[in-house]
PDB file of C-alpha atoms and ligand atoms in Angstrom:
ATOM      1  CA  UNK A 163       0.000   0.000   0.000  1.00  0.00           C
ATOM      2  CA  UNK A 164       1.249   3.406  -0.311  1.00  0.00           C
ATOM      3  CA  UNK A 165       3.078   5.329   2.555  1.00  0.00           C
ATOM      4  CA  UNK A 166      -0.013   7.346   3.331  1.00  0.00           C
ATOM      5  CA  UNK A 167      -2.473   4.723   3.906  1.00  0.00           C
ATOM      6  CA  UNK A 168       0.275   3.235   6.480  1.00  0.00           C
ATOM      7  CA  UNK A 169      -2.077   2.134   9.667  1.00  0.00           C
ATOM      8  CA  UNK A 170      -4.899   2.354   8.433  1.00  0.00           C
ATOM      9  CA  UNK A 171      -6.246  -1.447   8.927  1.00  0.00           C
ATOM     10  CA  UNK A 172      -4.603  -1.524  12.198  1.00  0.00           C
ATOM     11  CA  UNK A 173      -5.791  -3.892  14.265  1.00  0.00           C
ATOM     12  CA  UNK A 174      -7.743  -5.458  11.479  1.00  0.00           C
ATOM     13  CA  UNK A 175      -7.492  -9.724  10.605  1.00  0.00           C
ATOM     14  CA  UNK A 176      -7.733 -10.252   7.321  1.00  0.00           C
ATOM     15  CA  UNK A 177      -8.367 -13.392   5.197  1.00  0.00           C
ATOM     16  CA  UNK A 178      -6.857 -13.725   1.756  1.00  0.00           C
ATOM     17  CA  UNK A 179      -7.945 -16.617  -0.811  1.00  0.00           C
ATOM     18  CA  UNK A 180      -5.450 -17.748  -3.155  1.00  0.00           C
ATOM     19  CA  UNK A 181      -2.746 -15.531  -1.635  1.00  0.00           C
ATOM     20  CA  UNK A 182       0.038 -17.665  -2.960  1.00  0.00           C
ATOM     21  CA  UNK A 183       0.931 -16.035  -6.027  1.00  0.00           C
ATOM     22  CA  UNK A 184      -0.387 -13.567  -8.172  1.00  0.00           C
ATOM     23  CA  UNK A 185      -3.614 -10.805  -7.376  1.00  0.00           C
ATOM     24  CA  UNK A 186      -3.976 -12.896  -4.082  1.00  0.00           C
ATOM     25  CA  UNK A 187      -0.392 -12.115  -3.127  1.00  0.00           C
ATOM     26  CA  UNK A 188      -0.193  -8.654  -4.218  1.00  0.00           C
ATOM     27  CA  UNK A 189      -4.010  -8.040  -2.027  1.00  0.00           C
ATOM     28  CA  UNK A 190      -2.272  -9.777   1.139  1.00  0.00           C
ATOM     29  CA  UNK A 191       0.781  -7.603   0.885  1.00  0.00           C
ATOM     30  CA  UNK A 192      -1.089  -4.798   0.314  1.00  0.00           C
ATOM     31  CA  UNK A 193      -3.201  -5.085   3.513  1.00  0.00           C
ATOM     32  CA  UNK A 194      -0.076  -5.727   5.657  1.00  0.00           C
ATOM     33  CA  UNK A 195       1.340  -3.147   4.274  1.00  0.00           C
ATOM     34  CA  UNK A 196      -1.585  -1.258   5.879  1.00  0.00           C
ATOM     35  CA  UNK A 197      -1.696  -2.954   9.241  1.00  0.00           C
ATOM     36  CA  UNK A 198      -3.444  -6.038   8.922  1.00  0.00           C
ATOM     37  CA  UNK A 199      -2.884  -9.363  10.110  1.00  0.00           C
ATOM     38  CA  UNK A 200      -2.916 -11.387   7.478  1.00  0.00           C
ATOM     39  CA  UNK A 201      -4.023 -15.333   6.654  1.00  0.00           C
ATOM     40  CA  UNK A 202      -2.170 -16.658   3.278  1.00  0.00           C
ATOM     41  CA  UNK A 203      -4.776 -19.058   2.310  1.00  0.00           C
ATOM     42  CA  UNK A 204      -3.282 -21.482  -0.674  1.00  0.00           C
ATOM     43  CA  UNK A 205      -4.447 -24.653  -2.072  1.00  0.00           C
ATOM     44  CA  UNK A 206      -0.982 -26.263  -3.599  1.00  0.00           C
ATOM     45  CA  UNK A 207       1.831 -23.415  -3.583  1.00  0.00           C
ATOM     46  CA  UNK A 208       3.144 -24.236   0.070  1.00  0.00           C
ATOM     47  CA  UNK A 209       6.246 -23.275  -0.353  1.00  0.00           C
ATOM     48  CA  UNK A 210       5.241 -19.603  -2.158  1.00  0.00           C
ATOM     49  CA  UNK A 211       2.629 -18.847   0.320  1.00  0.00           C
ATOM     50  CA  UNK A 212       5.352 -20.000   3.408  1.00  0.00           C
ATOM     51  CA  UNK A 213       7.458 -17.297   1.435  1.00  0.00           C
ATOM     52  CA  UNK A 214       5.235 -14.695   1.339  1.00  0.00           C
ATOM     53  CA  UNK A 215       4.791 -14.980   5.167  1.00  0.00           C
ATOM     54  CA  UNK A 216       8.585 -14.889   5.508  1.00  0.00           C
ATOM     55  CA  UNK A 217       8.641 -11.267   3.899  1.00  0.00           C
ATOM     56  CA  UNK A 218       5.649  -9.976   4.963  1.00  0.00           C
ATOM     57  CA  UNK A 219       6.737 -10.945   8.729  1.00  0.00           C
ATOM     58  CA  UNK A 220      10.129 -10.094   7.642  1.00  0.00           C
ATOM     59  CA  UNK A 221       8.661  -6.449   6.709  1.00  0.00           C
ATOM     60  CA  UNK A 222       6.875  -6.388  10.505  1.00  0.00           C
ATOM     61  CA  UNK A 223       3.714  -7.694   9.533  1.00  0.00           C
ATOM     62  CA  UNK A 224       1.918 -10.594  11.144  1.00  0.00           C
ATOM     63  CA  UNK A 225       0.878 -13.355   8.879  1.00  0.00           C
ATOM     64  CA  UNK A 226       0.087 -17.337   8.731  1.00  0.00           C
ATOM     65  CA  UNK A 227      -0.203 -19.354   5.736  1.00  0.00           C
ATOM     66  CA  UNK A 228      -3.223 -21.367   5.605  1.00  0.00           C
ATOM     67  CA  UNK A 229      -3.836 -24.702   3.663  1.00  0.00           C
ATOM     68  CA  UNK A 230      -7.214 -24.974   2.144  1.00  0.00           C
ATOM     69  CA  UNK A 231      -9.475 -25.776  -0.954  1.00  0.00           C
ATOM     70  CA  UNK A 232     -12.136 -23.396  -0.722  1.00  0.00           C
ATOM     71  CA  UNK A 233     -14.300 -25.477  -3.095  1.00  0.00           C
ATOM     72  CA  UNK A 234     -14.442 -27.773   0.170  1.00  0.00           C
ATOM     73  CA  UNK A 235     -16.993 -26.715   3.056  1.00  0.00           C
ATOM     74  CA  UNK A 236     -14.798 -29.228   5.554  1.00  0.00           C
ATOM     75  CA  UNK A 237     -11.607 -27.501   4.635  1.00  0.00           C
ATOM     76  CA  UNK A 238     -13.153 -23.856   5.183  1.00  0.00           C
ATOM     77  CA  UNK A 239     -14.303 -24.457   8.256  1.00  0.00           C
ATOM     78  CA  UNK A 240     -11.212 -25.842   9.157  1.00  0.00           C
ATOM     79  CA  UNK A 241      -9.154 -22.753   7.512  1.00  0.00           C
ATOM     80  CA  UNK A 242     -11.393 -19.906   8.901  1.00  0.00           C
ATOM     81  CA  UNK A 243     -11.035 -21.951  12.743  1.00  0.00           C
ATOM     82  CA  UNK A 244      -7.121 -21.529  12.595  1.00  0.00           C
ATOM     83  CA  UNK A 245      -7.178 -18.034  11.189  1.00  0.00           C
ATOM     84  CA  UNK A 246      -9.109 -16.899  14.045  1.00  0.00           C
ATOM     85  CA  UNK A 247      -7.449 -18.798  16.825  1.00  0.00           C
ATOM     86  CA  UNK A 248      -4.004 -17.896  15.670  1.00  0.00           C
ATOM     87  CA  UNK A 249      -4.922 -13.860  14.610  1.00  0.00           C
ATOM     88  CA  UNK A 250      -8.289 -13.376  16.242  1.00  0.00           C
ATOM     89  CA  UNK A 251     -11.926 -13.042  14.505  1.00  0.00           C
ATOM     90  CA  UNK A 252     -11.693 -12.168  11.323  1.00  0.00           C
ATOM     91  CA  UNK A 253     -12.594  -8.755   9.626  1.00  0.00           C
ATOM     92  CA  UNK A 254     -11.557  -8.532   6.313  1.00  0.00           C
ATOM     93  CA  UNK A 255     -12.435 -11.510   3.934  1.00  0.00           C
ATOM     94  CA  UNK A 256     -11.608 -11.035   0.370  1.00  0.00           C
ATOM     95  CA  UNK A 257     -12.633 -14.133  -1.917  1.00  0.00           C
ATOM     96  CA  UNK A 258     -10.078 -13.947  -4.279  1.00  0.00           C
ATOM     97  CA  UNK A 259      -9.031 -17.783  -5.262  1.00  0.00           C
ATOM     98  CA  UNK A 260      -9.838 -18.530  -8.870  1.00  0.00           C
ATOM     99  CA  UNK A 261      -8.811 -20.794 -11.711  1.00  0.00           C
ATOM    100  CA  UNK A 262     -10.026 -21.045 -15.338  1.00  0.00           C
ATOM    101  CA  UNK A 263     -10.503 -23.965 -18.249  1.00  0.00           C
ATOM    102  CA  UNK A 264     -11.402 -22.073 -21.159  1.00  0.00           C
ATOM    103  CA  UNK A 265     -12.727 -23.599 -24.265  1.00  0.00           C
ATOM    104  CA  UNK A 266     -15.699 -23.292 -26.615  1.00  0.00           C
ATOM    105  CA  UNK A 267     -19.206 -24.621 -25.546  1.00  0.00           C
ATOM    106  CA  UNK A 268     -19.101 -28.017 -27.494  1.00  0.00           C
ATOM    107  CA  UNK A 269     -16.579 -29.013 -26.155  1.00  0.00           C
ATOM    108  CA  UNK A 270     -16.227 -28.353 -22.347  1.00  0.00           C
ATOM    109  CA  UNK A 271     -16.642 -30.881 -19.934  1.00  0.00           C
ATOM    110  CA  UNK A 272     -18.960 -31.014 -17.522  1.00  0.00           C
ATOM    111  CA  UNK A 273     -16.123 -30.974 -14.975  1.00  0.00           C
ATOM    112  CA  UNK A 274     -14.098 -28.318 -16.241  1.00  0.00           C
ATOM    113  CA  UNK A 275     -17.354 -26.294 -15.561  1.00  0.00           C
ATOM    114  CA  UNK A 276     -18.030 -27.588 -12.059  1.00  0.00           C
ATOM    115  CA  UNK A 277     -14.316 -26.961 -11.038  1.00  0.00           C
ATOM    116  CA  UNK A 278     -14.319 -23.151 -12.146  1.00  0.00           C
ATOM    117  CA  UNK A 279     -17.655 -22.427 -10.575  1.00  0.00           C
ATOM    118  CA  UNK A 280     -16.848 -24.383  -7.452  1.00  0.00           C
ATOM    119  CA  UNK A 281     -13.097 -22.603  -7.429  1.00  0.00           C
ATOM    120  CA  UNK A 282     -14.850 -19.141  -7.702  1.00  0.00           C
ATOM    121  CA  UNK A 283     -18.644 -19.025  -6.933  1.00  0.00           C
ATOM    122  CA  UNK A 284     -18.794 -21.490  -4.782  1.00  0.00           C
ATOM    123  CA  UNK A 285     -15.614 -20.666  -2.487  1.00  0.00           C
ATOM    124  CA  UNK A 286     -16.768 -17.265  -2.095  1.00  0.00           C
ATOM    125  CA  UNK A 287     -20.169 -18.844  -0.897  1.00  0.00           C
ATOM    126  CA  UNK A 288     -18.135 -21.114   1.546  1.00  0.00           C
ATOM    127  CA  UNK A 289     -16.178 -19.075   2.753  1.00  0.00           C
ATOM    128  CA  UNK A 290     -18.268 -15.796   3.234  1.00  0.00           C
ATOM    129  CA  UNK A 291     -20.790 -17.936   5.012  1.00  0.00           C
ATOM    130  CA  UNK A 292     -18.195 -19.102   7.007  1.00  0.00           C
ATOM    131  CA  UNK A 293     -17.296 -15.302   8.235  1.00  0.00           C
ATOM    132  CA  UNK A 294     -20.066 -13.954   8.555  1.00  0.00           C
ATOM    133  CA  UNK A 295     -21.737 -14.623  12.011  1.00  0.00           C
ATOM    134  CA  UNK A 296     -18.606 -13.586  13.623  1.00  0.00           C
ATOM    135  CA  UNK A 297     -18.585 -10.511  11.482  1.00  0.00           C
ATOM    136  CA  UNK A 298     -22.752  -9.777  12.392  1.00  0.00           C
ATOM    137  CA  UNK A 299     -21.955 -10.436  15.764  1.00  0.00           C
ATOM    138  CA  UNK A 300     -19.800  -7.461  16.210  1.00  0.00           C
ATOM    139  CA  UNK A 301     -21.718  -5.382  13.560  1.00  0.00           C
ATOM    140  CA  UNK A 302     -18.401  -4.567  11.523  1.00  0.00           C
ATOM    141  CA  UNK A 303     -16.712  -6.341   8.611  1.00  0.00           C
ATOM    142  CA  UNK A 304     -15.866  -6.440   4.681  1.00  0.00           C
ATOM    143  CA  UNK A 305     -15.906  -8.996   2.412  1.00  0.00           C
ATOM    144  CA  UNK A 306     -14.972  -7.803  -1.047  1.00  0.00           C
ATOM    145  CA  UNK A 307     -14.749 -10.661  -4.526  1.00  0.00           C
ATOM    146  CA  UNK A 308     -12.933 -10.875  -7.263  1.00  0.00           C
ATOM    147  CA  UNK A 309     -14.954 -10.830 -10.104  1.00  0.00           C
ATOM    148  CA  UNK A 310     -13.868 -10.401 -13.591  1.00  0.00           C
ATOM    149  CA  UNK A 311     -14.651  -7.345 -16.868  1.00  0.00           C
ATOM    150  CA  UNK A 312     -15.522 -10.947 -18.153  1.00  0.00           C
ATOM    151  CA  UNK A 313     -18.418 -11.424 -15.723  1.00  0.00           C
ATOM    152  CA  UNK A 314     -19.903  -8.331 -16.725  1.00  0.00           C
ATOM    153  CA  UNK A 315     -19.548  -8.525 -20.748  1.00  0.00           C
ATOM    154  CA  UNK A 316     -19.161 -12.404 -20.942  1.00  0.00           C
ATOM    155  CA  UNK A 317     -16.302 -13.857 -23.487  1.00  0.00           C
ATOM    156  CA  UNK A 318     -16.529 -16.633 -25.871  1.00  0.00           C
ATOM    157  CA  UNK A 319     -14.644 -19.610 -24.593  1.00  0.00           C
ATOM    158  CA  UNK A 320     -15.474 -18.771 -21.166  1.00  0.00           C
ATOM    159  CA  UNK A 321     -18.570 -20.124 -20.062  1.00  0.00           C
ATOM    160  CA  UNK A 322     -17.450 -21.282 -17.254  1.00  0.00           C
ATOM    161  CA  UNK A 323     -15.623 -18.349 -16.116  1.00  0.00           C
ATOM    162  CA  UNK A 324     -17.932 -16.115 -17.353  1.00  0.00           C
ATOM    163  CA  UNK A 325     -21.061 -17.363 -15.463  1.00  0.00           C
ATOM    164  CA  UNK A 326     -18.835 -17.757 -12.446  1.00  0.00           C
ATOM    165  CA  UNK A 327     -17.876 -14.203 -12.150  1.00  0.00           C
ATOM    166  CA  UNK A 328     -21.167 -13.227 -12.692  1.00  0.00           C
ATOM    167  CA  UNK A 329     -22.527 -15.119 -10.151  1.00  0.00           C
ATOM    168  CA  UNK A 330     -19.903 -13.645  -8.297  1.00  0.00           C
ATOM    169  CA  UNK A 331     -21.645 -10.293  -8.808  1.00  0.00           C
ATOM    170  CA  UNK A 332     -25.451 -11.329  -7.596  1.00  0.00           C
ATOM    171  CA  UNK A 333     -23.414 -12.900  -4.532  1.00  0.00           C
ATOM    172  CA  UNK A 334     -21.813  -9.539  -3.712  1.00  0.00           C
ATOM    173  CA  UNK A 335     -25.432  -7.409  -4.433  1.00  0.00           C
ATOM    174  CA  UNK A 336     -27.355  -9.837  -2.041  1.00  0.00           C
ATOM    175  CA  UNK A 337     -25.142 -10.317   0.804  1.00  0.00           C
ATOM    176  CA  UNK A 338     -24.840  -6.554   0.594  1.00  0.00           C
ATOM    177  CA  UNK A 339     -28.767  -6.382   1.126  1.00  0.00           C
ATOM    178  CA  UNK A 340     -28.819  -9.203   3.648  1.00  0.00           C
ATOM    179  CA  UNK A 341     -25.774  -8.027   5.816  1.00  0.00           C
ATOM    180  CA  UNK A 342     -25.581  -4.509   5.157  1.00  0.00           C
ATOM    181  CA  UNK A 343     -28.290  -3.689   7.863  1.00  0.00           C
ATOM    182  CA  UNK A 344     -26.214  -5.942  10.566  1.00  0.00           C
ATOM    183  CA  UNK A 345     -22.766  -3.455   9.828  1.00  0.00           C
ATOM    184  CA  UNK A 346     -20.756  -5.453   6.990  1.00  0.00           C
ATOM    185  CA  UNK A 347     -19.952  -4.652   3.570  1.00  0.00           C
ATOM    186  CA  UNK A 348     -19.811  -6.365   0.679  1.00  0.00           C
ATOM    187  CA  UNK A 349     -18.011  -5.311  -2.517  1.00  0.00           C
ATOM    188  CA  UNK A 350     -16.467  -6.483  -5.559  1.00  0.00           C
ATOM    189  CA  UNK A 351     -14.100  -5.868  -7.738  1.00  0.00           C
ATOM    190  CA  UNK A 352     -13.989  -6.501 -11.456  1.00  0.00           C
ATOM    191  CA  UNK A 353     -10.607  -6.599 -13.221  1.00  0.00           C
ATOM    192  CA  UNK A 354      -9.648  -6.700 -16.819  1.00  0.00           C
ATOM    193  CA  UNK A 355      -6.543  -8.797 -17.262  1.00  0.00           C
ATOM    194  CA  UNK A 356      -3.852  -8.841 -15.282  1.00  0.00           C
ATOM    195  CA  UNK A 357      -0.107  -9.944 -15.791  1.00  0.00           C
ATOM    196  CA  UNK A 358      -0.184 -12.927 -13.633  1.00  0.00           C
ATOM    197  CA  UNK A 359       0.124 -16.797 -13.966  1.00  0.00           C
ATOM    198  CA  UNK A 360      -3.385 -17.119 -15.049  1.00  0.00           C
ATOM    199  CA  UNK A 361      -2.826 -14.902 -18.529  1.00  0.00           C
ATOM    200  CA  UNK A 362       0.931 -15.803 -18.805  1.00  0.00           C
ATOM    201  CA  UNK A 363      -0.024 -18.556 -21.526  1.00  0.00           C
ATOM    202  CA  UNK A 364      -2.529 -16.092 -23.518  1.00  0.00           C
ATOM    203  CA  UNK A 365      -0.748 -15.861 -27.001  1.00  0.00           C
ATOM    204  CA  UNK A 366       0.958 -12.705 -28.008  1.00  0.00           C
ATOM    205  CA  UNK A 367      -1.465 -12.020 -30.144  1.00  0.00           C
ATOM    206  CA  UNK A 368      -4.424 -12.100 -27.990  1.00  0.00           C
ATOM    207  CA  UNK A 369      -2.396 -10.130 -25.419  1.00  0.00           C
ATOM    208  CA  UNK A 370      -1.908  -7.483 -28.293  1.00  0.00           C
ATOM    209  CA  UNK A 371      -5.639  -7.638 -29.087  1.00  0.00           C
ATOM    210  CA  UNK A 372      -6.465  -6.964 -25.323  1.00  0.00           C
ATOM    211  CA  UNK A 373      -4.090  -4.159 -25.640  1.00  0.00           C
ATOM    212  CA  UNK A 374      -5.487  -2.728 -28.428  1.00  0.00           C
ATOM    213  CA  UNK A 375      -9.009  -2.412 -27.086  1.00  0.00           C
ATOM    214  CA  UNK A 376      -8.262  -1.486 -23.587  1.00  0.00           C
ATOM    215  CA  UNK A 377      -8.056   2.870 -23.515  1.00  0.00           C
ATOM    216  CA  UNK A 378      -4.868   2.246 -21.137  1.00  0.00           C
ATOM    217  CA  UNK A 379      -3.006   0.538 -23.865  1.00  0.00           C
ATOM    218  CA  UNK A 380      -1.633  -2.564 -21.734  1.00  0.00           C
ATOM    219  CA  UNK A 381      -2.448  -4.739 -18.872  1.00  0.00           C
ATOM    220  CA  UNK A 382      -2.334  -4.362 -15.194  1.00  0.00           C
ATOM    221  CA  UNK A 383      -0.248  -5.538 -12.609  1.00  0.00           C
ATOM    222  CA  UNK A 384      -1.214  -7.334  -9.974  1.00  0.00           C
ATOM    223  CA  UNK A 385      -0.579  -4.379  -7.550  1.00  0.00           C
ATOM    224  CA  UNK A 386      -2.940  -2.315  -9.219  1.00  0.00           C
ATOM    225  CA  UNK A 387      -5.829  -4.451  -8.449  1.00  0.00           C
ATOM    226  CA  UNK A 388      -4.957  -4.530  -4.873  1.00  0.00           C
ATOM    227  CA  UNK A 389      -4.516  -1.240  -3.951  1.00  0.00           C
ATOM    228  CA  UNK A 390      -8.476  -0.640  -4.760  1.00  0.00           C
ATOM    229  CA  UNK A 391      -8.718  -4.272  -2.670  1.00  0.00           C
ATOM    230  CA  UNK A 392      -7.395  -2.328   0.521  1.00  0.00           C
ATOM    231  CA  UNK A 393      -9.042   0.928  -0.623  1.00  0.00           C
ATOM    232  CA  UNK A 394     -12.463  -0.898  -0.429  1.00  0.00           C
ATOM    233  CA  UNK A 395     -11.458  -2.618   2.974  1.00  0.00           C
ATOM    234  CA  UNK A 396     -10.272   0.619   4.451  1.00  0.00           C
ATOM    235  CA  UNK A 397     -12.232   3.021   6.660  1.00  0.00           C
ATOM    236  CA  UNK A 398     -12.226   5.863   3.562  1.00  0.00           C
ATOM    237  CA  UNK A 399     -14.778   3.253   2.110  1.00  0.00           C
ATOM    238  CA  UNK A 400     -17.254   2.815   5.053  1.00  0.00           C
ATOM    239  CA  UNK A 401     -20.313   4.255   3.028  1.00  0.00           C
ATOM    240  CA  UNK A 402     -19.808   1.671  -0.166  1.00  0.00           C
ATOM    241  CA  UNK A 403     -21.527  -1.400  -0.730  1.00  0.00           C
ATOM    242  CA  UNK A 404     -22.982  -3.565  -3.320  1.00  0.00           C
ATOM    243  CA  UNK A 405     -20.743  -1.840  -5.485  1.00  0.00           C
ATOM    244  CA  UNK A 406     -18.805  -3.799  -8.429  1.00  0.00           C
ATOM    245  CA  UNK A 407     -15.762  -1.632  -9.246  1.00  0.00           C
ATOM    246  CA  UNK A 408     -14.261  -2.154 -12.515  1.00  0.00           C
ATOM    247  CA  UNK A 409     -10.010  -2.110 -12.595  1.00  0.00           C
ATOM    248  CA  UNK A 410      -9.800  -2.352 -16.007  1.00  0.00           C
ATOM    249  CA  UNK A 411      -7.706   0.409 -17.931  1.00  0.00           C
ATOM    250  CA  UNK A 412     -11.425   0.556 -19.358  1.00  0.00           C
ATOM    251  CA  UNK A 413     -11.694  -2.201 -21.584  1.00  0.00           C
ATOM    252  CA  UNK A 414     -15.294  -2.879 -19.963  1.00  0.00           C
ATOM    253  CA  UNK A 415     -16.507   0.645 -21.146  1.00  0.00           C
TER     254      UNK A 415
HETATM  255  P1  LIG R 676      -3.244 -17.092 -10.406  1.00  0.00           P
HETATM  256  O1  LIG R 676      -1.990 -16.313 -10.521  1.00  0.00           O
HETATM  257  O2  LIG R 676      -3.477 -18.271 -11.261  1.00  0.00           O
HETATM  258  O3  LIG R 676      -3.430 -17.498  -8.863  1.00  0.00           O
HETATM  259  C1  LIG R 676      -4.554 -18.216  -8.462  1.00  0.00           C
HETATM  260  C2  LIG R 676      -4.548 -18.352  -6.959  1.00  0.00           C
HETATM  261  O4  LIG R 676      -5.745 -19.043  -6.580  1.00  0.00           O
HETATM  262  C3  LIG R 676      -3.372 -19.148  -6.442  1.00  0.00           C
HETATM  263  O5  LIG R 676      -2.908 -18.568  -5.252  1.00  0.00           O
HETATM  264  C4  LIG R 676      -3.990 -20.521  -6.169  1.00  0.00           C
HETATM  265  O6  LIG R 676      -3.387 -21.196  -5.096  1.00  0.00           O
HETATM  266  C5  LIG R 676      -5.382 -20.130  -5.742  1.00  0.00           C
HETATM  267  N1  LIG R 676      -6.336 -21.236  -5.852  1.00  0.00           N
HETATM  268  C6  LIG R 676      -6.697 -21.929  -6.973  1.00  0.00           C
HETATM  269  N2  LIG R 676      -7.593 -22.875  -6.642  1.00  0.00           N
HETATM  270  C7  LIG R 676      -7.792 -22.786  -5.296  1.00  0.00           C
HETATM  271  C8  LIG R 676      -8.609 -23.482  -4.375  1.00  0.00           C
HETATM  272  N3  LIG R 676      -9.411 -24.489  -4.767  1.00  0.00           N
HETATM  273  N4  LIG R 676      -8.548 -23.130  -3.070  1.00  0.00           N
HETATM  274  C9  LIG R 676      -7.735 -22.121  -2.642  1.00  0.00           C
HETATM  275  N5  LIG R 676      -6.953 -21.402  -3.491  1.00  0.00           N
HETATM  276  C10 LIG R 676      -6.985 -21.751  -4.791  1.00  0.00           C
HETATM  277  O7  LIG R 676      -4.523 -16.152 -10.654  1.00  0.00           O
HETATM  278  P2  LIG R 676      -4.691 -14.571 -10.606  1.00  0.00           P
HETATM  279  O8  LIG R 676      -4.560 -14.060 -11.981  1.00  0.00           O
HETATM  280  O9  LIG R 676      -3.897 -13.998  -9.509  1.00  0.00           O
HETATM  281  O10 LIG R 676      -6.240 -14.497 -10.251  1.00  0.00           O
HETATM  282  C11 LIG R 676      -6.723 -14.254  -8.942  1.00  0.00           C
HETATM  283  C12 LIG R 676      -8.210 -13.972  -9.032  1.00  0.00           C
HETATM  284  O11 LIG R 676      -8.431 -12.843  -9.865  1.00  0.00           O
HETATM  285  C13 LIG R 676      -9.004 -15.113  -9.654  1.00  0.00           C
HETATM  286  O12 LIG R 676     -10.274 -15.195  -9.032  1.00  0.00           O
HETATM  287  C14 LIG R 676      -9.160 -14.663 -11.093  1.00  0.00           C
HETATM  288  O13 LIG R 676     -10.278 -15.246 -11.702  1.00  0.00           O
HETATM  289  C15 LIG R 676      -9.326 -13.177 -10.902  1.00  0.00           C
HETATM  290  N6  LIG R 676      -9.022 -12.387 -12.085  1.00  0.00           N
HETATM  291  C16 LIG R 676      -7.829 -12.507 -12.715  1.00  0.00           C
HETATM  292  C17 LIG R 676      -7.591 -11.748 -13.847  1.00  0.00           C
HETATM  293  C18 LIG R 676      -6.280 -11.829 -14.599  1.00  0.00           C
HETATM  294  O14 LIG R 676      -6.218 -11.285 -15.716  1.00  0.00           O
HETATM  295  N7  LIG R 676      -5.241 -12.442 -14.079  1.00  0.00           N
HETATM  296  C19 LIG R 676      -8.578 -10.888 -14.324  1.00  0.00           C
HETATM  297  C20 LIG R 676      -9.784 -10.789 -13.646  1.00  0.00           C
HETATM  298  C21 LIG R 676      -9.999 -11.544 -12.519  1.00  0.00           C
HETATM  299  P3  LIG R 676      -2.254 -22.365  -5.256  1.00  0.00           P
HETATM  300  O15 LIG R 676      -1.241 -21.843  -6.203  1.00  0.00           O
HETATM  301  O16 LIG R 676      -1.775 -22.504  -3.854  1.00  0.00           O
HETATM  302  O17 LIG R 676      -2.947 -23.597  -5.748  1.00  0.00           O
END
């Protein structure tokens, strides 16, 4: 985070899905950077989320890295217990964990579908539910998503990603309604693509494509995503919720 939002999750726990590499890692350095304590949730990167907790604890932070598929009710439970017994209850969730299998209609799997709505859509599910109480109890909390531009304009050869960040985005709107009125927010946040793992393999002409059409001329960095992450979980945004904020150099315009 930058130097003058220093402090300003203080005293906050926060829980990061899919902090191992890429957005993830970027979000959970952000919000240490800003004075949370942070859980490094990771499904199979145990040695780059143990890293990450080396420099972010290195930097004066307090982290833990947390194993867990949050496709897997058993597992969340089990994640969100240790979080809050080794940092306290938890205050900041941000569902970030995410994996696509692209490929046209005819020929996607069934499973290839169930496994990037159950990554995204249904982790979020599992894992808000699994805040929540804790967060209504003590009327205070955020929970902010990782949706996708591709949620909101739909791409072909993403089906499966597509309706999954969608149904991101009717997640975020309802729990808004439902929990907004017991003191916890719920946002979401819709990049365009992002120079991570997950578009690494995108051809070079399909990145030049993406260029082309975005009005910022290139893609983001993983850094620029998360800085509106710990903007959203910050105090500056107590009054937003519901909200779906595109970080997208405006390729969703
Ligand atoms: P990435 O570099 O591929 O990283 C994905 C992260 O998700 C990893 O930390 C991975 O953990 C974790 N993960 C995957 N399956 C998991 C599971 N079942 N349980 C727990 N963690 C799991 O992806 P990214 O680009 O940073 O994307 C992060 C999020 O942003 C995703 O939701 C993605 O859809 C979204 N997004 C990305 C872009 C983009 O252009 N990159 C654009 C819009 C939205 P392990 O490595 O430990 O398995």
């Amino acid at each position: 985070m930058q130097g003058g939002d220093q402090g300003k999750l203080a005293g906050r726990v926060a829980l990061v899905t899919g902090a191992s590499r890429g957005i993830g890692r970027a979000v959970a350095t952000a919000l240490a950077g800003a004075g949370a304590a942070v859980a490094v949730n990771y499904h199979r990167g145990h040695e780059q989320a143990e890293a990450l907790v080396d420099e972010l604890t290195g930097s004066g932070a307090t982290a833990v890295a947390l194993a867990g598929d949050v496709a897997d009710a058993g597992q969340v439970r089990e994640m969100v217990e240790r979080a809050r017994s080794e940092l306290g209850e938890i205050d900041i969730l941000v569902n970030n964990a995410g994996i696509n299998r692209d490929g046209l209609l005819v020929r996607m799997g069934e499973e290839d579908f169930d496994a990037v709505v159950a990554t995204s859509l249904r982790g979020a599910f599992l894992c808000s539910r699994a805040v929540a109480r804790g967060m209504m109890k003590v009327r205070s909390g955020v929970i902010i998503n990782m949706s996708s531009v591709i949620g909101r304009r739909g791409n072909a050869g993403q089906a499966n990603y597509a309706a999954a960040k969608a149904g991101l985005i009717g997640l975020t709107r309802s729990l808004a309604r439902e929990l907004g009125p017991r003191g916890v927010r719920v946002n979401a946040v819709a990049p365009g693509y992002v120079e991570t793992d997950m578009t690494a393999g995108l051809p070079e002409e399909a990145k030049e494509r993406i260029r082309e059409n975005t009005p910022l001329g290139r893609l983001a960095q993983p850094e620029e995503v998360a800085s509106v992450v710990a903007f959203l979980a910050s105090p500056g945004a107590a009054y937003i919720t519901g909200a779906v904020i595109p970080v997208d150099g405006g390729l969703g315009i």
